[in-house]
Amino acid sequence: MSKKITKAVFPVGGLGTRFLPATKSIPKEMLPVVDKPLIQYAVEEAVAAGIDTLIFITGRNKQAIANHFDKAYELEHELELKQKEERLRTIREIIPAHVDCIYIRQSEALGLGHAVHCAKKVVGNEPFAVLLADDLIDGNSQPCLAQMVEAFEERGNSVIAVEEVDHDKTDQYGIVEVDDAASKCTAIQAIVEKPKPADAPSNLAVVGRYILTPRILQLLETTGKDAGGEIQLTDAISALLSEQPVNAFKFNGVRHDCGSKAGFLRANIEFALQHADLEEQLKESSDKICEALDHQKD
Ligand code: G1P
């Protein structure tokens, strides 16, 4: 098995009902944070980590994602005529020329594990990354997936991004029990999907970045459905744990939960503050807004 990670899977088949009516005809992954869709942030993070094959697991009404990563001849032509060089550059540079996009249709929405399994034939016998675009990670000096690739190259075993969450939120995440909770990268002992706070083995939550060995794709074939009828990636990782070490990795950076309205709005403010032209207009009100969003439940 090669150690190099060149393929990333983006499960983008979900309905995004939390953002209705905005997501009635637009995929939730296309919602913009300032001026870029969520999925583009995830793709840029993958490319920065050395990925050259992007595998999108799509569903109905997700054509906008393929269009976004495709060449837009008419638009480019218009911008060229109007000599809008800067804007032309922003659409031409969405994906570097050496990167390929592959789209696989997930015909039934049977959960994250099922979506990842849909990539099996394309991934083959190589370790690969999974990125959930809902989790937008501002990796400070180094993008999160690049940090994880380094950890993977050192260890050769699966690496899963984790962070501490409030104890009362364990039922929103996969939760891990680890060898050494103080360590940056440590072996996972157990993993459980969305336990109630009273049953959670810790408050270390899985966030949407995984580097997995290909064995997971075989294990997903025999992973049963959960009570909600979904095949969970967490359950297959639990099975993988009995065969191979799997590491929990505490990344450097800030994660924004863009699957929630408060997290999405907060990400917009924080990323806007990184744009010189917007910072000036926003900085006075932004602290108050962020504080209010921190107390918002949705
Ligand atoms: C999925 C995973 C969960 C993980 C989360 C991270 O849940 O099943 O283990 O903690 O992503 O965002 P979802 O948010 O899709 O319900």
Short mmCIF file of C-alpha atoms and ligand atoms in Angstrom, two decimals:
data_model
loop_
_atom_site.label_atom_id
_atom_site.label_comp_id
_atom_site.label_asym_id
_atom_site.label_seq_id
_atom_site.Cartn_x
_atom_site.Cartn_y
_atom_site.Cartn_z
CA MET A 1 0.00 0.00 0.00
CA SER A 2 1.37 3.41 -1.04
CA LYS A 3 1.68 6.00 1.70
CA LYS A 4 0.96 8.94 -0.53
CA ILE A 5 -2.50 10.49 -0.28
CA THR A 6 -3.64 11.63 -3.73
CA LYS A 7 -7.40 11.06 -3.59
CA ALA A 8 -10.04 12.84 -1.58
CA VAL A 9 -13.70 11.95 -1.23
CA PHE A 10 -16.28 14.71 -0.78
CA PRO A 11 -19.68 13.35 0.27
CA VAL A 12 -22.03 16.04 -1.08
CA GLY A 13 -25.26 14.11 -1.48
CA GLY A 14 -27.04 15.46 1.62
CA LEU A 15 -30.26 17.45 1.36
CA GLY A 16 -29.25 20.37 3.59
CA THR A 17 -32.75 20.74 5.01
CA ARG A 18 -31.52 22.95 7.87
CA PHE A 19 -30.98 25.73 5.35
CA LEU A 20 -34.33 25.51 3.57
CA PRO A 21 -35.63 27.37 1.65
CA ALA A 22 -32.13 28.47 0.51
CA THR A 23 -31.21 24.89 -0.31
CA LYS A 24 -34.40 24.00 -2.17
CA SER A 25 -32.60 24.18 -5.51
CA ILE A 26 -29.04 25.07 -4.48
CA PRO A 27 -26.81 22.40 -2.88
CA LYS A 28 -25.89 23.35 0.69
CA GLU A 29 -22.24 22.94 -0.29
CA MET A 30 -22.69 25.87 -2.69
CA LEU A 31 -23.73 28.31 0.04
CA PRO A 32 -21.10 31.06 0.07
CA VAL A 33 -18.89 32.07 2.93
CA VAL A 34 -18.17 35.66 1.90
CA ASP A 35 -17.55 35.02 -1.81
CA LYS A 36 -16.66 31.34 -2.16
CA PRO A 37 -18.92 28.31 -1.84
CA LEU A 38 -18.26 26.00 1.10
CA ILE A 39 -17.19 23.17 -1.19
CA GLN A 40 -14.46 25.32 -2.74
CA TYR A 41 -12.84 25.86 0.66
CA ALA A 42 -12.75 22.10 1.21
CA VAL A 43 -11.35 21.50 -2.29
CA GLU A 44 -8.65 24.14 -1.82
CA GLU A 45 -7.69 22.53 1.48
CA ALA A 46 -7.38 19.14 -0.23
CA VAL A 47 -5.32 20.50 -3.13
CA ALA A 48 -3.02 22.28 -0.66
CA ALA A 49 -2.43 18.88 0.99
CA GLY A 50 -1.25 17.33 -2.30
CA ILE A 51 -4.51 15.77 -3.48
CA ASP A 52 -4.83 15.53 -7.26
CA THR A 53 -8.04 13.49 -7.62
CA LEU A 54 -11.27 14.88 -6.21
CA ILE A 55 -14.10 12.36 -5.91
CA PHE A 56 -17.49 13.93 -5.32
CA ILE A 57 -20.28 11.66 -4.13
CA THR A 58 -23.31 13.52 -5.38
CA GLY A 59 -27.06 13.17 -5.42
CA ARG A 60 -30.05 14.75 -7.12
CA ASN A 61 -29.96 18.52 -7.63
CA LYS A 62 -26.19 18.73 -7.18
CA GLN A 63 -25.29 19.72 -10.76
CA ALA A 64 -24.25 23.17 -9.53
CA ILE A 65 -21.20 21.58 -7.88
CA ALA A 66 -19.96 20.01 -11.13
CA ASN A 67 -20.67 23.27 -12.96
CA HIS A 68 -18.69 25.23 -10.40
CA PHE A 69 -15.55 23.16 -10.96
CA ASP A 70 -15.97 23.10 -14.75
CA LYS A 71 -14.78 25.68 -17.25
CA ALA A 72 -17.33 28.47 -17.87
CA TYR A 73 -16.57 29.50 -21.46
CA GLU A 74 -19.26 32.15 -21.87
CA LEU A 75 -18.48 33.81 -18.55
CA GLU A 76 -14.75 33.80 -19.26
CA HIS A 77 -15.39 35.29 -22.68
CA GLU A 78 -17.54 38.08 -21.22
CA LEU A 79 -14.99 38.92 -18.55
CA GLU A 80 -12.22 38.92 -21.15
CA LEU A 81 -14.15 41.35 -23.34
CA LYS A 82 -14.71 43.63 -20.37
CA GLN A 83 -11.06 43.27 -19.29
CA LYS A 84 -12.02 42.17 -15.80
CA GLU A 85 -8.70 40.42 -15.23
CA GLU A 86 -9.00 39.93 -11.48
CA ARG A 87 -12.46 38.36 -11.71
CA LEU A 88 -11.35 36.22 -14.60
CA ARG A 89 -8.51 34.92 -12.49
CA THR A 90 -10.83 33.98 -9.60
CA ILE A 91 -12.87 31.70 -11.83
CA ARG A 92 -9.94 30.30 -13.83
CA GLU A 93 -7.95 29.34 -10.77
CA ILE A 94 -10.65 27.44 -8.90
CA ILE A 95 -8.88 24.16 -9.64
CA PRO A 96 -5.28 23.75 -10.87
CA ALA A 97 -4.85 22.01 -14.24
CA HIS A 98 -3.24 18.86 -12.77
CA VAL A 99 -6.29 18.11 -10.59
CA ASP A 100 -9.08 15.80 -11.83
CA CYS A 101 -12.71 15.79 -10.70
CA ILE A 102 -14.71 12.56 -10.64
CA TYR A 103 -18.43 12.53 -9.89
CA ILE A 104 -20.19 9.46 -8.55
CA ARG A 105 -23.92 9.49 -8.05
CA GLN A 106 -25.14 8.10 -4.71
CA SER A 107 -28.53 6.84 -5.78
CA GLU A 108 -29.91 6.40 -2.26
CA ALA A 109 -29.16 8.60 0.73
CA LEU A 110 -28.05 5.79 3.04
CA GLY A 111 -25.64 7.74 5.22
CA LEU A 112 -22.03 8.90 5.32
CA GLY A 113 -20.58 5.37 5.38
CA HIS A 114 -22.56 4.46 2.27
CA ALA A 115 -21.41 7.66 0.53
CA VAL A 116 -17.75 6.88 1.25
CA HIS A 117 -18.21 3.31 0.07
CA CYS A 118 -19.48 4.64 -3.29
CA ALA A 119 -15.86 5.76 -3.96
CA LYS A 120 -14.46 2.23 -3.58
CA LYS A 121 -13.74 1.47 -7.23
CA VAL A 122 -12.06 4.81 -7.82
CA VAL A 123 -10.04 4.82 -4.60
CA GLY A 124 -8.76 1.27 -5.06
CA ASN A 125 -6.12 0.00 -2.64
CA GLU A 126 -4.78 3.37 -1.49
CA PRO A 127 -5.18 5.42 1.65
CA PHE A 128 -7.47 8.38 0.97
CA ALA A 129 -8.93 11.49 2.55
CA VAL A 130 -12.56 12.32 3.31
CA LEU A 131 -13.60 15.94 3.73
CA LEU A 132 -17.02 17.12 4.89
CA ALA A 133 -17.54 20.60 3.49
CA ASP A 134 -19.90 21.55 6.36
CA ASP A 135 -16.86 21.71 8.60
CA LEU A 136 -14.98 24.75 7.39
CA ILE A 137 -11.54 24.78 8.97
CA ASP A 138 -9.35 27.84 9.12
CA GLY A 139 -6.02 26.11 9.57
CA ASN A 140 -4.03 29.18 10.61
CA SER A 141 -0.58 28.66 9.15
CA GLN A 142 -1.16 25.20 7.65
CA PRO A 143 -4.43 23.81 6.28
CA CYS A 144 -5.90 21.04 8.44
CA LEU A 145 -5.63 18.23 5.87
CA ALA A 146 -1.95 19.05 5.21
CA GLN A 147 -1.31 18.70 8.96
CA MET A 148 -3.07 15.34 8.91
CA VAL A 149 -1.12 14.11 5.87
CA GLU A 150 2.10 14.75 7.81
CA ALA A 151 0.75 12.77 10.77
CA PHE A 152 -0.28 9.95 8.43
CA GLU A 153 3.11 9.86 6.72
CA GLU A 154 4.80 9.52 10.10
CA ARG A 155 2.53 6.74 11.35
CA GLY A 156 1.11 4.96 8.30
CA ASN A 157 -2.24 4.46 10.05
CA SER A 158 -5.59 6.20 9.71
CA VAL A 159 -5.82 9.71 11.15
CA ILE A 160 -9.07 11.39 12.17
CA ALA A 161 -9.41 15.05 13.12
CA VAL A 162 -10.92 15.69 16.55
CA GLU A 163 -11.63 18.61 18.82
CA GLU A 164 -13.14 19.08 22.25
CA VAL A 165 -16.80 20.08 22.27
CA ASP A 166 -19.18 21.05 25.08
CA HIS A 167 -20.33 17.95 26.95
CA ASP A 168 -23.97 18.69 26.14
CA LYS A 169 -23.19 18.49 22.39
CA THR A 170 -21.79 14.96 22.19
CA ASP A 171 -25.01 13.80 20.51
CA GLN A 172 -24.09 15.82 17.41
CA TYR A 173 -20.77 14.06 16.70
CA GLY A 174 -18.81 10.86 16.54
CA ILE A 175 -17.08 10.75 19.93
CA VAL A 176 -13.76 9.01 20.59
CA GLU A 177 -12.11 7.50 23.61
CA VAL A 178 -8.33 7.82 23.35
CA ASP A 179 -5.13 6.53 24.91
CA ASP A 180 -3.73 9.89 25.94
CA ALA A 181 -6.19 12.78 25.85
CA ALA A 182 -3.40 15.32 26.37
CA SER A 183 -1.48 14.23 23.29
CA LYS A 184 -1.82 15.90 19.87
CA CYS A 185 -1.99 12.57 18.04
CA THR A 186 -3.01 9.50 20.00
CA ALA A 187 -4.50 6.06 19.42
CA ILE A 188 -8.28 5.77 19.50
CA GLN A 189 -9.61 3.07 21.84
CA ALA A 190 -13.26 3.36 20.93
CA ILE A 191 -15.53 5.47 18.75
CA VAL A 192 -19.29 5.90 19.01
CA GLU A 193 -21.71 7.87 16.84
CA LYS A 194 -23.66 10.68 18.50
CA PRO A 195 -23.88 9.35 22.09
CA LYS A 196 -26.08 11.13 24.61
CA PRO A 197 -23.96 13.24 26.98
CA ALA A 198 -24.55 10.73 29.78
CA ASP A 199 -23.20 7.85 27.65
CA ALA A 200 -20.33 9.68 25.93
CA PRO A 201 -16.85 8.26 26.67
CA SER A 202 -15.34 11.77 26.39
CA ASN A 203 -15.99 15.15 24.80
CA LEU A 204 -13.47 14.60 21.99
CA ALA A 205 -15.51 14.91 18.82
CA VAL A 206 -14.73 13.83 15.28
CA VAL A 207 -14.78 16.71 12.83
CA GLY A 208 -15.15 16.23 9.11
CA ARG A 209 -11.59 15.34 8.09
CA TYR A 210 -10.42 11.76 7.83
CA ILE A 211 -7.42 9.97 6.32
CA LEU A 212 -8.35 6.32 6.07
CA THR A 213 -6.61 3.16 4.99
CA PRO A 214 -8.43 1.30 2.17
CA ARG A 215 -9.47 -1.52 4.51
CA ILE A 216 -12.33 0.76 5.62
CA LEU A 217 -13.92 0.32 2.19
CA GLN A 218 -14.15 -3.45 2.69
CA LEU A 219 -15.45 -3.03 6.23
CA LEU A 220 -18.18 -0.68 4.98
CA GLU A 221 -19.52 -3.56 2.88
CA THR A 222 -20.52 -5.44 6.00
CA THR A 223 -21.41 -2.47 8.19
CA GLY A 224 -25.08 -2.71 9.10
CA LYS A 225 -27.57 0.14 9.17
CA ASP A 226 -28.12 2.06 12.38
CA ALA A 227 -31.50 2.67 14.02
CA GLY A 228 -32.13 5.50 11.56
CA GLY A 229 -31.49 3.21 8.55
CA GLU A 230 -28.09 4.76 7.73
CA ILE A 231 -24.68 3.15 7.26
CA GLN A 232 -22.38 5.12 9.53
CA LEU A 233 -18.71 5.71 8.77
CA THR A 234 -18.20 5.74 12.54
CA ASP A 235 -19.35 2.10 12.81
CA ALA A 236 -16.88 0.99 10.12
CA ILE A 237 -14.09 2.91 11.90
CA SER A 238 -15.05 1.08 15.08
CA ALA A 239 -14.56 -2.23 13.21
CA LEU A 240 -11.24 -0.98 11.76
CA LEU A 241 -10.02 -0.30 15.30
CA SER A 242 -10.03 -4.00 16.11
CA GLU A 243 -7.61 -4.62 13.20
CA GLN A 244 -5.38 -1.53 12.94
CA PRO A 245 -4.42 1.49 15.02
CA VAL A 246 -6.47 4.59 14.22
CA ASN A 247 -5.24 7.97 15.45
CA ALA A 248 -7.17 10.94 16.79
CA PHE A 249 -5.49 14.15 15.66
CA LYS A 250 -5.96 17.54 17.33
CA PHE A 251 -5.39 19.98 14.48
CA ASN A 252 -4.22 23.57 14.76
CA GLY A 253 -6.92 25.93 13.61
CA VAL A 254 -10.51 26.94 14.06
CA ARG A 255 -13.43 24.85 12.87
CA HIS A 256 -16.68 26.49 11.87
CA ASP A 257 -19.73 24.24 11.93
CA CYS A 258 -21.34 25.48 8.73
CA GLY A 259 -24.04 22.82 9.01
CA SER A 260 -25.66 25.08 11.62
CA LYS A 261 -26.97 28.57 10.92
CA ALA A 262 -25.08 30.16 13.81
CA GLY A 263 -21.81 28.48 12.78
CA PHE A 264 -22.33 29.45 9.15
CA LEU A 265 -23.02 33.10 10.01
CA ARG A 266 -20.04 33.21 12.32
CA ALA A 267 -17.79 31.77 9.60
CA ASN A 268 -18.98 34.51 7.27
CA ILE A 269 -18.04 37.18 9.76
CA GLU A 270 -14.66 35.69 10.64
CA PHE A 271 -13.69 35.12 7.01
CA ALA A 272 -14.97 38.58 6.04
CA LEU A 273 -12.65 40.07 8.65
CA GLN A 274 -9.78 38.50 6.71
CA HIS A 275 -10.74 40.54 3.61
CA ALA A 276 -9.05 43.92 3.84
CA ASP A 277 -11.95 45.72 2.12
CA LEU A 278 -14.59 44.26 4.45
CA GLU A 279 -12.70 44.36 7.72
CA GLU A 280 -12.96 48.14 7.98
CA GLN A 281 -16.74 48.06 7.57
CA LEU A 282 -17.35 45.13 9.90
CA LYS A 283 -14.93 45.34 12.76
CA GLU A 284 -17.07 47.52 15.05
CA SER A 285 -20.15 45.33 14.96
CA SER A 286 -18.45 41.94 14.56
CA ASP A 287 -17.58 41.27 18.22
CA LYS A 288 -21.14 41.83 19.35
CA ILE A 289 -22.55 39.67 16.56
CA CYS A 290 -20.11 36.82 17.26
CA GLU A 291 -20.93 36.91 20.96
CA ALA A 292 -24.64 36.69 20.17
CA LEU A 293 -24.04 33.77 17.76
CA ASP A 294 -22.07 31.88 20.40
CA HIS A 295 -25.23 31.77 22.51
CA GLN A 296 -27.47 30.83 19.63
CA LYS A 297 -28.74 27.26 19.43
CA ASP A 298 -30.00 25.79 16.18
C1 G1P B 1 -20.83 13.26 10.56
C2 G1P B 1 -20.28 12.03 11.27
C3 G1P B 1 -19.91 12.38 12.70
C4 G1P B 1 -18.94 13.55 12.72
C5 G1P B 1 -19.53 14.74 11.96
C6 G1P B 1 -18.51 15.86 11.82
O1 G1P B 1 -22.07 13.59 11.15
O2 G1P B 1 -21.25 10.99 11.21
O3 G1P B 1 -19.31 11.26 13.31
O4 G1P B 1 -18.66 13.92 14.05
O5 G1P B 1 -19.94 14.36 10.64
O6 G1P B 1 -19.07 16.97 11.22
P1 G1P B 1 -23.13 14.59 10.47
O7 G1P B 1 -22.72 15.97 10.86
O8 G1P B 1 -23.05 14.37 8.99
O9 G1P B 1 -24.47 14.23 11.05
#
